[in-house]
Coordinates of C-alpha atoms and ligand atoms in Angstrom, one line a residue:
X134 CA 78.2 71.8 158.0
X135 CA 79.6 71.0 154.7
X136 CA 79.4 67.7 153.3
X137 CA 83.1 66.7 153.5
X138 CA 83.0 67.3 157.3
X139 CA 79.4 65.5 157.4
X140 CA 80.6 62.3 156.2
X141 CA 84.2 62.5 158.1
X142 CA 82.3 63.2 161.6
X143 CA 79.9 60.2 161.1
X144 CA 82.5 57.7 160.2
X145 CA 83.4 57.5 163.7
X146 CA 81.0 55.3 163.9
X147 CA 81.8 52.0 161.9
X148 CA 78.5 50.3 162.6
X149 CA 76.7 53.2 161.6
X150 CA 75.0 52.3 158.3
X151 CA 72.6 55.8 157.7
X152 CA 75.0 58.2 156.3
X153 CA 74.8 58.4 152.5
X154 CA 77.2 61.0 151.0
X155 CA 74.6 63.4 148.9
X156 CA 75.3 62.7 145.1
X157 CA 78.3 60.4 146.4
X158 CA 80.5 57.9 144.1
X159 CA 78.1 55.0 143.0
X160 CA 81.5 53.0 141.6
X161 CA 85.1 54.0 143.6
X162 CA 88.1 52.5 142.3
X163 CA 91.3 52.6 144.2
X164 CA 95.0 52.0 143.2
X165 CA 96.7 50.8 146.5
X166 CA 99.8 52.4 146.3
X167 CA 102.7 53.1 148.9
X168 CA 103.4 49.2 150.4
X169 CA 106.7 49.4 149.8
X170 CA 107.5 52.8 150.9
X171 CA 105.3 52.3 154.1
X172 CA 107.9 48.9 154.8
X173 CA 110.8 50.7 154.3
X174 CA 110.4 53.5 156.2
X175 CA 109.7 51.8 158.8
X176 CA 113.0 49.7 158.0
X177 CA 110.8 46.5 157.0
X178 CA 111.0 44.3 153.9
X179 CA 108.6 45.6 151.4
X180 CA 105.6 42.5 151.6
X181 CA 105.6 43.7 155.4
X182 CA 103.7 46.8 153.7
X183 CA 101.9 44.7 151.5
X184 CA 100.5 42.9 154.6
X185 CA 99.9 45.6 156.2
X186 CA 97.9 47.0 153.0
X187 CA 95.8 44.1 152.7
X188 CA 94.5 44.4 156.5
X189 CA 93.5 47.8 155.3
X190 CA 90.6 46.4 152.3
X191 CA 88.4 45.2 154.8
X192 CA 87.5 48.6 156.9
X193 CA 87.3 50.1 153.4
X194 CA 84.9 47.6 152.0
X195 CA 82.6 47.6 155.0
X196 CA 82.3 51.5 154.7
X197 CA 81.3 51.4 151.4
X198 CA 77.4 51.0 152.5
X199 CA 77.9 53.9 154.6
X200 CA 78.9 56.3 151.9
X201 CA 76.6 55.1 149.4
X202 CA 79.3 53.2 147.2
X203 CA 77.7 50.1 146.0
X204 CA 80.9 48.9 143.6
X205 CA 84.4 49.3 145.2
X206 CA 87.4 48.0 142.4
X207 CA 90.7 47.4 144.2
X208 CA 94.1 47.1 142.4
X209 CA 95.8 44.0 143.8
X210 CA 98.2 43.2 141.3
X211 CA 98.6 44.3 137.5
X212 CA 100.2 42.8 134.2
X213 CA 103.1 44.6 134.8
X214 CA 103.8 43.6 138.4
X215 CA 105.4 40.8 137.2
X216 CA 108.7 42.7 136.6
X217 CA 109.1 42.9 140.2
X218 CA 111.7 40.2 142.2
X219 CA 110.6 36.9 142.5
X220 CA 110.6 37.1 145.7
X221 CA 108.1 40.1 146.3
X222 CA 105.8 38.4 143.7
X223 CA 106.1 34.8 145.2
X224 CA 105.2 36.4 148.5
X225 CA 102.3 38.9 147.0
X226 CA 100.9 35.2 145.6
X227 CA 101.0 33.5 149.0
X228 CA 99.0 36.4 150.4
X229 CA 96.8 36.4 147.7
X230 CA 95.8 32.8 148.7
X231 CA 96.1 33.5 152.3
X232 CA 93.9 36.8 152.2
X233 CA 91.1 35.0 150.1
X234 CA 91.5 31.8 152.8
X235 CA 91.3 34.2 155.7
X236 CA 88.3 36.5 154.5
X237 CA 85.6 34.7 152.4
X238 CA 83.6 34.0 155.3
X239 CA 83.8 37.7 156.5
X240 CA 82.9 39.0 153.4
X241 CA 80.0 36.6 153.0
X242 CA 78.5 37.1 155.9
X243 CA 79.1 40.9 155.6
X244 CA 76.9 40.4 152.2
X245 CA 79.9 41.3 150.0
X246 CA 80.1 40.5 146.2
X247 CA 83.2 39.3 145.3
X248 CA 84.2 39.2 141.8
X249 CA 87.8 38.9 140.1
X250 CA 89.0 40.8 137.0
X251 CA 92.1 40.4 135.1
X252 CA 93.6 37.6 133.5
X253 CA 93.6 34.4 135.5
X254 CA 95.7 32.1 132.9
X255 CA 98.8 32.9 134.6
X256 CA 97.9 32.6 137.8
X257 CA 98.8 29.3 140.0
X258 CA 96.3 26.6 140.2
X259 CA 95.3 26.9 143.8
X260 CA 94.7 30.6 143.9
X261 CA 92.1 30.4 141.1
X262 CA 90.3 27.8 142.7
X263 CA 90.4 29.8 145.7
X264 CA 89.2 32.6 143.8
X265 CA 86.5 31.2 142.0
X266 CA 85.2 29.9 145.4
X267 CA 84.9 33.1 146.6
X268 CA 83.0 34.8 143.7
X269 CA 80.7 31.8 144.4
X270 CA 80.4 31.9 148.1
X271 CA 79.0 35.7 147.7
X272 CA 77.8 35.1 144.5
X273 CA 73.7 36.1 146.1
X274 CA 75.3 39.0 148.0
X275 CA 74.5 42.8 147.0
X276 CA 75.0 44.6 149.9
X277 CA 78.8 45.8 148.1
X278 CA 80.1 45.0 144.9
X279 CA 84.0 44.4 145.7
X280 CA 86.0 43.6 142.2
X281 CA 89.8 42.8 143.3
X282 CA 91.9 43.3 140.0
X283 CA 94.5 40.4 140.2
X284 CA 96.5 40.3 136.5
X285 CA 95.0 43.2 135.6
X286 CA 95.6 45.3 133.0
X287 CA 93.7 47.4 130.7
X288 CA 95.5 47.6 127.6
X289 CA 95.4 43.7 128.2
X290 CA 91.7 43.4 128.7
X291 CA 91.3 45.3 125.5
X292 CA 93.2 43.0 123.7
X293 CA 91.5 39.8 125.0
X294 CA 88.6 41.2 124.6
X295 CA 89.2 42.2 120.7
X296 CA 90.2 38.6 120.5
X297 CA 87.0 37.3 121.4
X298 CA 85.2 40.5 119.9
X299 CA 86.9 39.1 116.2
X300 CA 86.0 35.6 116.9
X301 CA 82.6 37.0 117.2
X302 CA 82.7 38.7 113.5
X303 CA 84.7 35.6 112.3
X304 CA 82.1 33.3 113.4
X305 CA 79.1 35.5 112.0
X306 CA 77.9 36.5 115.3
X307 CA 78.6 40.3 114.6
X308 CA 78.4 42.3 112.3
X309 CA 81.7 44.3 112.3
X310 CA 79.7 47.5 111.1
X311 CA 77.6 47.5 113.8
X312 CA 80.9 47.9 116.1
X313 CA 80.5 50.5 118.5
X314 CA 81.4 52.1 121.8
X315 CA 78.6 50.0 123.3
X316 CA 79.8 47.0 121.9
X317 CA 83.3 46.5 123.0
X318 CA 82.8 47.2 126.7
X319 CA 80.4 44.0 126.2
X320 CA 83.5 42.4 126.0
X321 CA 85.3 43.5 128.9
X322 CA 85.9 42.1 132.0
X323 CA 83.8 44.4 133.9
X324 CA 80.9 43.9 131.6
X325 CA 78.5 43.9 134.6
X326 CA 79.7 46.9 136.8
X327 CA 79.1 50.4 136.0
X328 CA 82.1 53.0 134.9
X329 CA 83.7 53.9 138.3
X330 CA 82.8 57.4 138.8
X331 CA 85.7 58.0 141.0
X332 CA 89.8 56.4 141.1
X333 CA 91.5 56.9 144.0
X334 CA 95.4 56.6 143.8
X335 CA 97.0 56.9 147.0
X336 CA 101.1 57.7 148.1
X337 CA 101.4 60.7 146.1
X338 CA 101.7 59.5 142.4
X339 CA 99.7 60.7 139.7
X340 CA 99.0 58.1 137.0
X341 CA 96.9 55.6 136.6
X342 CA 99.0 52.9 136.2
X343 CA 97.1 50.9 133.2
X344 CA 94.2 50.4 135.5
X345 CA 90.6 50.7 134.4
X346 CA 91.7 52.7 130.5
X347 CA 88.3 52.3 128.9
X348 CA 86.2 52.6 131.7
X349 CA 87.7 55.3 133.9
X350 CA 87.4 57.7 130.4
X351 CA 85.2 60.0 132.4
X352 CA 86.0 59.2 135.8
X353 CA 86.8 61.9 138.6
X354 CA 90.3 61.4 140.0
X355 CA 92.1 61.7 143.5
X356 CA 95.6 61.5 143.9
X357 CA 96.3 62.0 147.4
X358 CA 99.4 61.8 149.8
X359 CA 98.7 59.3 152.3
X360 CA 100.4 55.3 151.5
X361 CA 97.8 53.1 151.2
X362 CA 98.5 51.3 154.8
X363 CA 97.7 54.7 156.5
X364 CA 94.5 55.1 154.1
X365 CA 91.4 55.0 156.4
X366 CA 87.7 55.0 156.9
X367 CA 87.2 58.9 157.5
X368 CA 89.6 59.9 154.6
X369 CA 87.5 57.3 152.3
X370 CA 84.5 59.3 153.7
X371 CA 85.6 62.1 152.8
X372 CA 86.9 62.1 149.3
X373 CA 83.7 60.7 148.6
X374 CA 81.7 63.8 150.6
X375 CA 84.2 66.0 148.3
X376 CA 83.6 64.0 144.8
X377 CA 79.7 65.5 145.6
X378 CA 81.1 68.6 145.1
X379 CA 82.5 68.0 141.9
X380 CA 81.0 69.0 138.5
X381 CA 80.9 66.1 136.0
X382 CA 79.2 66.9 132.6
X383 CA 80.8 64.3 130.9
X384 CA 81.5 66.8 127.4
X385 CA 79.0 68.7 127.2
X386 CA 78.5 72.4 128.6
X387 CA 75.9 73.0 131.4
X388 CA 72.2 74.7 130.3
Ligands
FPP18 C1 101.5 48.9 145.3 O1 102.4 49.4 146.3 C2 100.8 47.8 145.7 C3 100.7 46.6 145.1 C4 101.4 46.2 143.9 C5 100.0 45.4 145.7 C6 98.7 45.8 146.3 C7 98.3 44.8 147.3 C8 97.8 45.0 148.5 C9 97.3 46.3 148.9 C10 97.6 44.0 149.4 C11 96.7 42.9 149.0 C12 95.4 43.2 148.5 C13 94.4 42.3 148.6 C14 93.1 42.5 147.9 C15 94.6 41.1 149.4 P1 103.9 49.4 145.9 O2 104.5 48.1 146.3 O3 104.1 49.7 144.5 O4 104.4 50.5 146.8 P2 105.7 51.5 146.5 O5 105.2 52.3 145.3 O6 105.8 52.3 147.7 O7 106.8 50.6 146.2

């Protein structure tokens, strides 16, 4: 039986906990695309598919243990999203605040760790306090590593983190010539997770949207069909059965 069949057989079991992908993804990251196309078609208003995304993270988070994935990133909401109406983005910040409200004592007691990237600044008062209770209800979990990008954008965590990179140097705490690629991602908002080994984007588009630039450099990648409210367990399970199968050598040519 190959592996990709493997894992999709034994994630009809949800409580099932023993199956670890061979050489599976330590680190997926997913952009959760396809909301709005998922409302539409259906003839809704497009935060109906947004809703309908978000009941979609849990099932995904609580097969991460199955597949061996100890860090899941999600894409929630970039620096760029902004742009969109007021409307959508009014009603993507109430469910924001309404997800976190509604799941922090399901991902606690799952034995989820919840952390938040992106830029919090401009982010409403209530839904930062809601986040930063979150990270600290789970903050002695390790059973999953779940990082929700909210602000996110990674030509705009590079700059905020050259900013307090230079504050370093200006304040004598660096040494600007002993700047190197293990220096900057120091300064990063994911400082404490690993580089995702494999991005999911889901709903057929491939780019990667400003999401994860540094740290996806030698990522695998899967850009796959299915809108992110139809994305399930068995299809998680098995990209990550078929990222085994991949060959990463990361620059340098196989002996
Ligand atoms: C992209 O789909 C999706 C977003 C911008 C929002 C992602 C949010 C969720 C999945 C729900 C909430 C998540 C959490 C963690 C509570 P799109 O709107 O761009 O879809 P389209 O390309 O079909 O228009």
């Amino acid at each position: 039986m190959s592996t990709a069949s493997k894992a999709s057989n034994d994630a009809s079991d949800p409580s099932e906990e023993t199956e670890i992908v061979p050489g599976g993804p330590r680190h997926v990251a997913i952009i959760m695309d396809g909301n709005g196309r998922w409302a539409t078609q259906r003839g809704r208003p497009r935060l109906f598919g947004h809703h309908a995304g978000a009941r979609r993270v849990r099932e995904v988070v609580e097969a991460c243990p199955c597949f061996g994935v100890e860090y899941l990133t999600i894409f929630a909401f970039s620096t760029e999203n902004w742009k969109r109406t007021q409307v959508e983005v009014a009603g993507l910040m109430s469910l924001f605040r309404r997800y976190i409200t509604k799941e922090t004592r399901t991902l606690r007691d799952f034995g989820a760790r919840v952390r938040f990237i992106g830029d919090r600044v401009k982010l409403d008062k209530k839904l930062i306090r809601l986040m930063n209770e979150l990270e600290e209800a789970t903050a002695h979990n390790d059973k999953v590593n779940l990082t929700i990008a909210l602000n996110y954008g990674g030509r705009d965590e590079v700059a905020r983190a050259t900013q307090r990179l230079a504050q370093d140097v200006a304040d004598g705490k660096l040494d600007p010539a002993s700047v190197d690629e293990e220096t900057l991602p120091r300064y990063l908002d994911t400082y404490v997770l690993p580089d995702p080994d494999l991005v999911i984007r889901t709903s057929g588009e491939a780019r990667i949207s400003n999401f994860l630039l540094w740290q996806s450099a030698y990522a695998e990648y899967e850009f796959i069909d299915t809108l992110w409210p139809d994305f399930t367990r068995d299809e998680f399970g098995r990209l990550c059965a078929a990222y085994g199968d991949r060959d990463r050598r990361f620059g340098a040519v196989k002996t």
